[in-house]
GROMACS .gro file of N, CA and C in nm:
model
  387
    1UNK      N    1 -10.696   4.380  -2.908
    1UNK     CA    2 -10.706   4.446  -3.038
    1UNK      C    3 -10.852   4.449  -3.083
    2UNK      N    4 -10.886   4.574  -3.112
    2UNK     CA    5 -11.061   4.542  -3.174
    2UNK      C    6 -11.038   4.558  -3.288
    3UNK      N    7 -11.159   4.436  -3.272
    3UNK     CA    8 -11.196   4.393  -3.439
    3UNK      C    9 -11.277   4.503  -3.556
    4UNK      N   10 -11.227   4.533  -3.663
    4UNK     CA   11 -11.269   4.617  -3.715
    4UNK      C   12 -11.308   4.555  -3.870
    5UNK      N   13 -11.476   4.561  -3.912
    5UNK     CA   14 -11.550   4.507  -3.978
    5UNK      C   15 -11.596   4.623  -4.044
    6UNK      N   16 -11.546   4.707  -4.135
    6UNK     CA   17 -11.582   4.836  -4.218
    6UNK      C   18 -11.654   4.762  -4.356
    7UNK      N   19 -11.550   4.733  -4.424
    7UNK     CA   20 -11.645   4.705  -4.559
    7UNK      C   21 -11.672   4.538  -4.540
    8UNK      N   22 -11.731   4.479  -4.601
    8UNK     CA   23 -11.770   4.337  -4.628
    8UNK      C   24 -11.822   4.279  -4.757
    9UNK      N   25 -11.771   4.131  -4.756
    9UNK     CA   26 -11.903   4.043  -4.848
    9UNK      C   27 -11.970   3.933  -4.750
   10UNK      N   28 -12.079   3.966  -4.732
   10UNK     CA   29 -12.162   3.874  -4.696
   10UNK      C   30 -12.237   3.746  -4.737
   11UNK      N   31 -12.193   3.646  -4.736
   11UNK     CA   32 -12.266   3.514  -4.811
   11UNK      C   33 -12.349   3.447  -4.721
   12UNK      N   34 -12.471   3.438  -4.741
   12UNK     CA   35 -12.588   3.393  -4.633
   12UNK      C   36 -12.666   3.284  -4.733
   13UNK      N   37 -12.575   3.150  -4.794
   13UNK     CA   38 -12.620   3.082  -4.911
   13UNK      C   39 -12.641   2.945  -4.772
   14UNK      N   40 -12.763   2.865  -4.755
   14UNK     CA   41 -12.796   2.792  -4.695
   14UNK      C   42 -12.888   2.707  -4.732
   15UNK      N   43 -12.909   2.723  -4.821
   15UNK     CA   44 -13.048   2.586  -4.918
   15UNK      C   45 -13.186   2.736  -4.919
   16UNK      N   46 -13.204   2.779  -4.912
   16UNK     CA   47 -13.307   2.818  -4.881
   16UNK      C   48 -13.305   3.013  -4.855
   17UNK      N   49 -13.424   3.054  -4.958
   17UNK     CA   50 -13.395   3.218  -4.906
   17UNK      C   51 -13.207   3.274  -4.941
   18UNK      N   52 -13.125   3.221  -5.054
   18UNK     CA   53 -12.994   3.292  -5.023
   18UNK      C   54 -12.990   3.382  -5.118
   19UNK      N   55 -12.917   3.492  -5.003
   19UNK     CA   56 -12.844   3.618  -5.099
   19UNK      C   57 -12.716   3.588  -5.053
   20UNK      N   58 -12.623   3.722  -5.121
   20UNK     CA   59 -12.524   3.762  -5.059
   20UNK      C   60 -12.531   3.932  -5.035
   21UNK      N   61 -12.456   4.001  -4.956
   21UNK     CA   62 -12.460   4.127  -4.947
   21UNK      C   63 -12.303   4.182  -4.978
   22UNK      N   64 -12.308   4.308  -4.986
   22UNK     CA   65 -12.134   4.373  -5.038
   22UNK      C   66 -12.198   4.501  -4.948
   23UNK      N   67 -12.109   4.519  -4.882
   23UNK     CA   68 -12.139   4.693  -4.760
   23UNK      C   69 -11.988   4.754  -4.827
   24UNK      N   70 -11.994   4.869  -4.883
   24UNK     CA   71 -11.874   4.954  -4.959
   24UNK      C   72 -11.891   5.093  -4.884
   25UNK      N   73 -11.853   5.161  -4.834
   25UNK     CA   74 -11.869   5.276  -4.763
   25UNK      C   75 -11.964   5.313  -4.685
   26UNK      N   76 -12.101   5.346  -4.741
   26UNK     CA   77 -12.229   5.322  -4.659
   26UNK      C   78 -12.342   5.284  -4.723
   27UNK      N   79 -12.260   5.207  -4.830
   27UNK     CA   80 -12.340   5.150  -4.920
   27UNK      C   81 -12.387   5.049  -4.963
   28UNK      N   82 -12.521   4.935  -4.904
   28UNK     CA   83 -12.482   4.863  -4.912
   28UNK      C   84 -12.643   4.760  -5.037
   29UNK      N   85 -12.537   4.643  -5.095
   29UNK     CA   86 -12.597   4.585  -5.198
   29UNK      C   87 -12.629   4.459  -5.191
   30UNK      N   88 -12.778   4.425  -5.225
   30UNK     CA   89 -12.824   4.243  -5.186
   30UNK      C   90 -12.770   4.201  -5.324
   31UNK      N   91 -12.758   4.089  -5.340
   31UNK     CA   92 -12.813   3.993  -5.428
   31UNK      C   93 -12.870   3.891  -5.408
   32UNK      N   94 -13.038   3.863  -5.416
   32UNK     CA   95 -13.111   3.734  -5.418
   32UNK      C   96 -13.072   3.652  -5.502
   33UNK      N   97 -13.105   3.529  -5.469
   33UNK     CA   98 -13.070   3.382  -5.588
   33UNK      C   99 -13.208   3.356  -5.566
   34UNK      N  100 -13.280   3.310  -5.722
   34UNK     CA  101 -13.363   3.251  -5.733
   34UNK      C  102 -13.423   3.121  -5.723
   35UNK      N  103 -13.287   3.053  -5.693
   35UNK     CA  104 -13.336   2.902  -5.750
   35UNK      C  105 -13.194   2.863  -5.589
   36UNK      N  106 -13.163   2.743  -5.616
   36UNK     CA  107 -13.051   2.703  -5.557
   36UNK      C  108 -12.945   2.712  -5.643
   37UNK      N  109 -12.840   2.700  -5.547
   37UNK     CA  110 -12.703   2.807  -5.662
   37UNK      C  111 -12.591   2.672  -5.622
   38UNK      N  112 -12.523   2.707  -5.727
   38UNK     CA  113 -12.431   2.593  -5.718
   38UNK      C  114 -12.296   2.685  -5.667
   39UNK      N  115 -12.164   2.619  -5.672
   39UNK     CA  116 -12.074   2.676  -5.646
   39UNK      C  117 -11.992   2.750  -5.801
   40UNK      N  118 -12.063   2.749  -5.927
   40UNK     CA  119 -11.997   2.815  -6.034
   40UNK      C  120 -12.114   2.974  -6.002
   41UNK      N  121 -12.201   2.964  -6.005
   41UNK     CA  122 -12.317   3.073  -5.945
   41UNK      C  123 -12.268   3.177  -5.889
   42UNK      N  124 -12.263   3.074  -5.750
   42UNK     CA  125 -12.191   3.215  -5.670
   42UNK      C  126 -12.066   3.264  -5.717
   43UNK      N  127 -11.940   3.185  -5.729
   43UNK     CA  128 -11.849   3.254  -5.731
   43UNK      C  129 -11.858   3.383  -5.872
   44UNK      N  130 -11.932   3.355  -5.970
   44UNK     CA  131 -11.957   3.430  -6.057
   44UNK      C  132 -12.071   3.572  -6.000
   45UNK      N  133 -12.133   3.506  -5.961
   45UNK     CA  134 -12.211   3.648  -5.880
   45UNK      C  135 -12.127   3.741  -5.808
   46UNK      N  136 -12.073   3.665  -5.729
   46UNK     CA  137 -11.945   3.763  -5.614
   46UNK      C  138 -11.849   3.821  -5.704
   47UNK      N  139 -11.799   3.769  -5.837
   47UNK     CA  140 -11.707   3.811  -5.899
   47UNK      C  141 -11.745   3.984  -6.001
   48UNK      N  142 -11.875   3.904  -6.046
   48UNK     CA  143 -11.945   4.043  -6.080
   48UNK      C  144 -11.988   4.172  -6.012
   49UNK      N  145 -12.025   4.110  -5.886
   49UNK     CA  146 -12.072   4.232  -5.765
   49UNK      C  147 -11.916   4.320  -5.729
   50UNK      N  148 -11.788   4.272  -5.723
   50UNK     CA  149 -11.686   4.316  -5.684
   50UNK      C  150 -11.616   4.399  -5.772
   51UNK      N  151 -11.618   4.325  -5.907
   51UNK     CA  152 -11.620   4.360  -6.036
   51UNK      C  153 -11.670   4.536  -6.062
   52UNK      N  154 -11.819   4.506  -6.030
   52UNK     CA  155 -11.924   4.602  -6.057
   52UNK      C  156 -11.901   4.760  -5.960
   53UNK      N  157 -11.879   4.675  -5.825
   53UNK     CA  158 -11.855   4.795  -5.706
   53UNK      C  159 -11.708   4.832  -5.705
   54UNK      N  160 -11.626   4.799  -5.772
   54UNK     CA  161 -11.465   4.817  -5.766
   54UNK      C  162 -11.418   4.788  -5.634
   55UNK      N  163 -11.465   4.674  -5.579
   55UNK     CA  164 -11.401   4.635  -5.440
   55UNK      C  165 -11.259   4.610  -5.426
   56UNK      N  166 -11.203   4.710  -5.313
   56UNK     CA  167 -11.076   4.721  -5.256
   56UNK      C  168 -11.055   4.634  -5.214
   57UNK      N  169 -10.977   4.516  -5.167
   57UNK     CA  170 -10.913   4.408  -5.101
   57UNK      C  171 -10.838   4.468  -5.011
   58UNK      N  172 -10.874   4.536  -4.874
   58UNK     CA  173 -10.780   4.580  -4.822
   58UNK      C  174 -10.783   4.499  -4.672
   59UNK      N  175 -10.697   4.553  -4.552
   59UNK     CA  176 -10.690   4.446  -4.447
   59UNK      C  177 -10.854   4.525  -4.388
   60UNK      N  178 -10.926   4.607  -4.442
   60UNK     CA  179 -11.043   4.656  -4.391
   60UNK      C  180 -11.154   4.594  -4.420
   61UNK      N  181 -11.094   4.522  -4.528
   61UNK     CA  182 -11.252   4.411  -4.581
   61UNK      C  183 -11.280   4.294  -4.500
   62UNK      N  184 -11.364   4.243  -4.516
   62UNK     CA  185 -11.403   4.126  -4.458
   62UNK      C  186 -11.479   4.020  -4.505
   63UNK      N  187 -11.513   3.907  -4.479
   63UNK     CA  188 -11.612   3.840  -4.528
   63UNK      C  189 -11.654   3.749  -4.408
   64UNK      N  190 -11.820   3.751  -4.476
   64UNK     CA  191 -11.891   3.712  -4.326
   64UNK      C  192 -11.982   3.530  -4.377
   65UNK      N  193 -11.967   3.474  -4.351
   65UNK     CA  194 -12.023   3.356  -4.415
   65UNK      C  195 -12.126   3.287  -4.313
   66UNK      N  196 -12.225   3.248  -4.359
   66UNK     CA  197 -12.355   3.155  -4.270
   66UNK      C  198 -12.294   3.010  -4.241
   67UNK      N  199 -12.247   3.005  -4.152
   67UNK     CA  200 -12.211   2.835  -4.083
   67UNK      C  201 -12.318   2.776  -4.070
   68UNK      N  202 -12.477   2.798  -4.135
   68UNK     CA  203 -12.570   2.713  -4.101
   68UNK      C  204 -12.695   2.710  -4.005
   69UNK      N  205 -12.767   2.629  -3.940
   69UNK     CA  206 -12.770   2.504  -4.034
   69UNK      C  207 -12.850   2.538  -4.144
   70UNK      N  208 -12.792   2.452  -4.237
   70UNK     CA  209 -12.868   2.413  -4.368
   70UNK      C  210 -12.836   2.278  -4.449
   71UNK      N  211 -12.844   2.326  -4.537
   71UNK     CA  212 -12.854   2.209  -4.640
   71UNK      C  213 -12.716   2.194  -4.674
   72UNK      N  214 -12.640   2.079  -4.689
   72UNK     CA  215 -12.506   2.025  -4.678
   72UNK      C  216 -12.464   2.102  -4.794
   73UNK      N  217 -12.522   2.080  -4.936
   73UNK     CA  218 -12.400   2.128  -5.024
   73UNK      C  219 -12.410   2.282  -5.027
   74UNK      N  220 -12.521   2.389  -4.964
   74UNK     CA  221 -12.511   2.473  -4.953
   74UNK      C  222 -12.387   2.557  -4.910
   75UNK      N  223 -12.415   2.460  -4.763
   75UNK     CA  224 -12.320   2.567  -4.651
   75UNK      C  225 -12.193   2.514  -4.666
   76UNK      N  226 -12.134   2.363  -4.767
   76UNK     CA  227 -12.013   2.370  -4.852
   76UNK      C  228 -12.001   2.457  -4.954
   77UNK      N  229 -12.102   2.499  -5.022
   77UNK     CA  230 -12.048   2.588  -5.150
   77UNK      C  231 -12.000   2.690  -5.080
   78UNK      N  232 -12.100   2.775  -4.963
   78UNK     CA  233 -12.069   2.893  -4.956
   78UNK      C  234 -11.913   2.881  -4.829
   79UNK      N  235 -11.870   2.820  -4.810
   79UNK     CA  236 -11.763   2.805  -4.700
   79UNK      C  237 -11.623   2.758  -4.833
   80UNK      N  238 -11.673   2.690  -4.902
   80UNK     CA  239 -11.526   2.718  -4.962
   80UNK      C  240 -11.449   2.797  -5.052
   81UNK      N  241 -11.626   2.900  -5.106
   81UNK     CA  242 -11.591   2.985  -5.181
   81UNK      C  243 -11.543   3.099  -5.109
   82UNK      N  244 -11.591   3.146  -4.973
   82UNK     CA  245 -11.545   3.256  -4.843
   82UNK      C  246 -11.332   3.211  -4.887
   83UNK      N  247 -11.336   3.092  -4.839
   83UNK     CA  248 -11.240   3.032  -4.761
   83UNK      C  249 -11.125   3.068  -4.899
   84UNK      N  250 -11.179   3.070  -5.018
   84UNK     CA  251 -11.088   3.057  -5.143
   84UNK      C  252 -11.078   3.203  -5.180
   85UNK      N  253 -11.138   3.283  -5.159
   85UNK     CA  254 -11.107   3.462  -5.108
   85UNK      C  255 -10.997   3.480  -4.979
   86UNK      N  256 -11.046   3.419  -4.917
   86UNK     CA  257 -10.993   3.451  -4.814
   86UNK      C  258 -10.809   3.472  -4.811
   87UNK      N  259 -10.816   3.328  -4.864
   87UNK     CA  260 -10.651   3.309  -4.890
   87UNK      C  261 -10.597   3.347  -5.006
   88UNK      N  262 -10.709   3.388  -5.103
   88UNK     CA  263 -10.623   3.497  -5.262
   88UNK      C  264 -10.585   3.593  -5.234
   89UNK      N  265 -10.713   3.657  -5.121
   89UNK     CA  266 -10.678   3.813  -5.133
   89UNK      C  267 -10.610   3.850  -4.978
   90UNK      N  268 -10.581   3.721  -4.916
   90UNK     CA  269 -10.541   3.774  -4.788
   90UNK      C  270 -10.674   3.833  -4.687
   91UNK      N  271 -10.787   3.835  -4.692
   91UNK     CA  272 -10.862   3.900  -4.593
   91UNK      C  273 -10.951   3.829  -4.469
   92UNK      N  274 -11.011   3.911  -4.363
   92UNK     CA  275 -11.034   3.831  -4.273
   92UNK      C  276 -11.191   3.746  -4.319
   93UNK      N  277 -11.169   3.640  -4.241
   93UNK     CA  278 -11.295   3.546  -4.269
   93UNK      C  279 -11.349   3.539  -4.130
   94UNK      N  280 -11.487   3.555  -4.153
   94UNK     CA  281 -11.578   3.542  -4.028
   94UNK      C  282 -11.721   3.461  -4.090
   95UNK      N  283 -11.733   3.339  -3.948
   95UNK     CA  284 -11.870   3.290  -3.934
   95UNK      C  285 -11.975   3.351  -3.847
   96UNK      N  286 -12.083   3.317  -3.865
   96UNK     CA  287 -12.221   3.314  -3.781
   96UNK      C  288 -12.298   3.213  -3.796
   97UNK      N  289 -12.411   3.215  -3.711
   97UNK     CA  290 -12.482   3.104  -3.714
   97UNK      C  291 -12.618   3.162  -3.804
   98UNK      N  292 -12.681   3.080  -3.854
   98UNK     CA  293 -12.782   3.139  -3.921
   98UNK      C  294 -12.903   3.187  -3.836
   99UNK      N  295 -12.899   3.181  -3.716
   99UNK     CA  296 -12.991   3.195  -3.582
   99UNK      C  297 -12.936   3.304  -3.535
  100UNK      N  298 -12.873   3.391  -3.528
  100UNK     CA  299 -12.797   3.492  -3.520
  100UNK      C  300 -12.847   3.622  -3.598
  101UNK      N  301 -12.891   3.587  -3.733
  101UNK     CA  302 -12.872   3.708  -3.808
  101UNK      C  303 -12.999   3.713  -3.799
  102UNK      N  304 -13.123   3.675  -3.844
  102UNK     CA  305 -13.237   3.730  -3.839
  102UNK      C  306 -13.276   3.778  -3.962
  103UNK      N  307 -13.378   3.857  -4.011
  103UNK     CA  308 -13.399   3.934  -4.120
  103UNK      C  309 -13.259   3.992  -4.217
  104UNK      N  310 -13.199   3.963  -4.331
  104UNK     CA  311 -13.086   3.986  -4.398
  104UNK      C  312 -13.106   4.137  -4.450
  105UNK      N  313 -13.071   4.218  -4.353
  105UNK     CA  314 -13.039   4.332  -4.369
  105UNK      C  315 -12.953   4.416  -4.302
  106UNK      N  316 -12.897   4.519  -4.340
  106UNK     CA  317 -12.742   4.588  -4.305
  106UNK      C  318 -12.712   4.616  -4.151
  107UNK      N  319 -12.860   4.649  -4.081
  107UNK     CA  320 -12.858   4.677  -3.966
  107UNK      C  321 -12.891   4.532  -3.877
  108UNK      N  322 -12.915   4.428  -3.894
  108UNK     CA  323 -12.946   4.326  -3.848
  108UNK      C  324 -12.762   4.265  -3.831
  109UNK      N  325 -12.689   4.294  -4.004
  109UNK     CA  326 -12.587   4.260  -4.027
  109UNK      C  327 -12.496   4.332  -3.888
  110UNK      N  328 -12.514   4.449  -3.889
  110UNK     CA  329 -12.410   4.581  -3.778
  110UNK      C  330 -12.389   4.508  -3.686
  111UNK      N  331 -12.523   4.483  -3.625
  111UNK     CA  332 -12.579   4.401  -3.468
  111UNK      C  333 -12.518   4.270  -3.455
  112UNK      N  334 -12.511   4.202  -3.530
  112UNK     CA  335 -12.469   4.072  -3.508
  112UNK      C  336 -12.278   4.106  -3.527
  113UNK      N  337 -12.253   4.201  -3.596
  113UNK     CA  338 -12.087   4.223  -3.589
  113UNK      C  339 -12.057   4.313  -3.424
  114UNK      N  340 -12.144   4.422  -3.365
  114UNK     CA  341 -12.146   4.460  -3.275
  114UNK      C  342 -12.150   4.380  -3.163
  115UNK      N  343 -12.246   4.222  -3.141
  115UNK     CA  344 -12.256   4.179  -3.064
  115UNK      C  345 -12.140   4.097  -3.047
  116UNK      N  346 -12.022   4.045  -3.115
  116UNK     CA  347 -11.913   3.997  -3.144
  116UNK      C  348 -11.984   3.839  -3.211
  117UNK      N  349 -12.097   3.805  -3.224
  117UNK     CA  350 -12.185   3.683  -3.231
  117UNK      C  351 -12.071   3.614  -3.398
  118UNK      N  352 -12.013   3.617  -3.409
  118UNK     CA  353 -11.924   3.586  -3.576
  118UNK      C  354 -11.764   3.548  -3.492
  119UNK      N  355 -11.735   3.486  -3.551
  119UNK     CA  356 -11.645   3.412  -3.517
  119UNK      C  357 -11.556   3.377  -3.593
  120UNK      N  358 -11.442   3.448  -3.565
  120UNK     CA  359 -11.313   3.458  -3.610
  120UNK      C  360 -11.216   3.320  -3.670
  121UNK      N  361 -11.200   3.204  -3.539
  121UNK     CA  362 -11.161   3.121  -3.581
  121UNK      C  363 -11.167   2.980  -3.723
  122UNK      N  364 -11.179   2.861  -3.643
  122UNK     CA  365 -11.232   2.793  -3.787
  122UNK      C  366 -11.338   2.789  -3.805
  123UNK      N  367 -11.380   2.790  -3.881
  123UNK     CA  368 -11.536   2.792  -3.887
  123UNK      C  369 -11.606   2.620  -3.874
  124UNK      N  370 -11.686   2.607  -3.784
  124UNK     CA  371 -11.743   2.516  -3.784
  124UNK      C  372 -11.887   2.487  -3.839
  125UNK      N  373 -11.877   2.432  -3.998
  125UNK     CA  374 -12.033   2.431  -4.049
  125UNK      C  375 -12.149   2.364  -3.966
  126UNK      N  376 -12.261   2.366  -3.984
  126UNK     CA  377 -12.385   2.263  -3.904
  126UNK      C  378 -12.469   2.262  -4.043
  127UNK      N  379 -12.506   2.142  -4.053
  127UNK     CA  380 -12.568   2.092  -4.131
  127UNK      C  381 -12.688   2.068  -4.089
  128UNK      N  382 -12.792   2.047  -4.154
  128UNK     CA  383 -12.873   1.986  -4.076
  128UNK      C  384 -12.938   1.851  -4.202
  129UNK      N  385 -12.951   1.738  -4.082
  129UNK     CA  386 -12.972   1.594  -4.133
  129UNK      C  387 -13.112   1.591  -4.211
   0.00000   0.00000   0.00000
């Protein structure tokens, strides 16, 4: 069965440098964090961006989350907030490694879904000590 990754939310929250991205048709939207974000932050950011773009919850969405490494409570905020979508709205959840994506942009994003490099199963965070 191929995997089909049309629309997305992207959370790339790791201690350091985090956005998230939303890809809606061919359209797609950053949000930088300025500071370090807690887990009321994001989920309020994501809620507004979805909010804002009228995001469909359909079996076409996806969400793509940074397994790391980073900074511990990071790559917990952003893994349980994926993980707590995941199971409201029913949709698929996918990891990567943060060595994977490269420069956080849509076509960097394509490539790393093209290369199959994201990973379907459980997600295994990496921290780093």
């Amino acid at each position: 069965k191929k995997m089909m990754i049309n629309d997305f939310l992207i959370i790339n929250c790791i201690g350091k440098d985090d956005k998230i991205g939303l890809k809606l048709s061919n359209k797609f939207f950053i949000h930088n964090f300025d500071q370090k974000i807690n887990n009321e932050q994001l989920v309020l950011t994501i809620l507004n961006l979805i909010k804002k773009h009228k995001v469909n919850f359909d079996n076409k969405f996806s969400i793509l989350v940074n397994n790391g490494p980073g900074s511990f409570s990071a790559v917990r905020v952003s893994l349980a907030v994926a993980k707590g979508i995941k199971i409201s709205k029913k949709i698929n959840l996918f990891g990567f490694k943060n060595s994977d994506l490269g420069q956080f942009n849509l076509a960097n994003i394509e490539l790393l879904i093209k290369k199959k490099l994201i990973q379907k199963n459980l997600i295994k965070p990496i921290y780093l000590s």
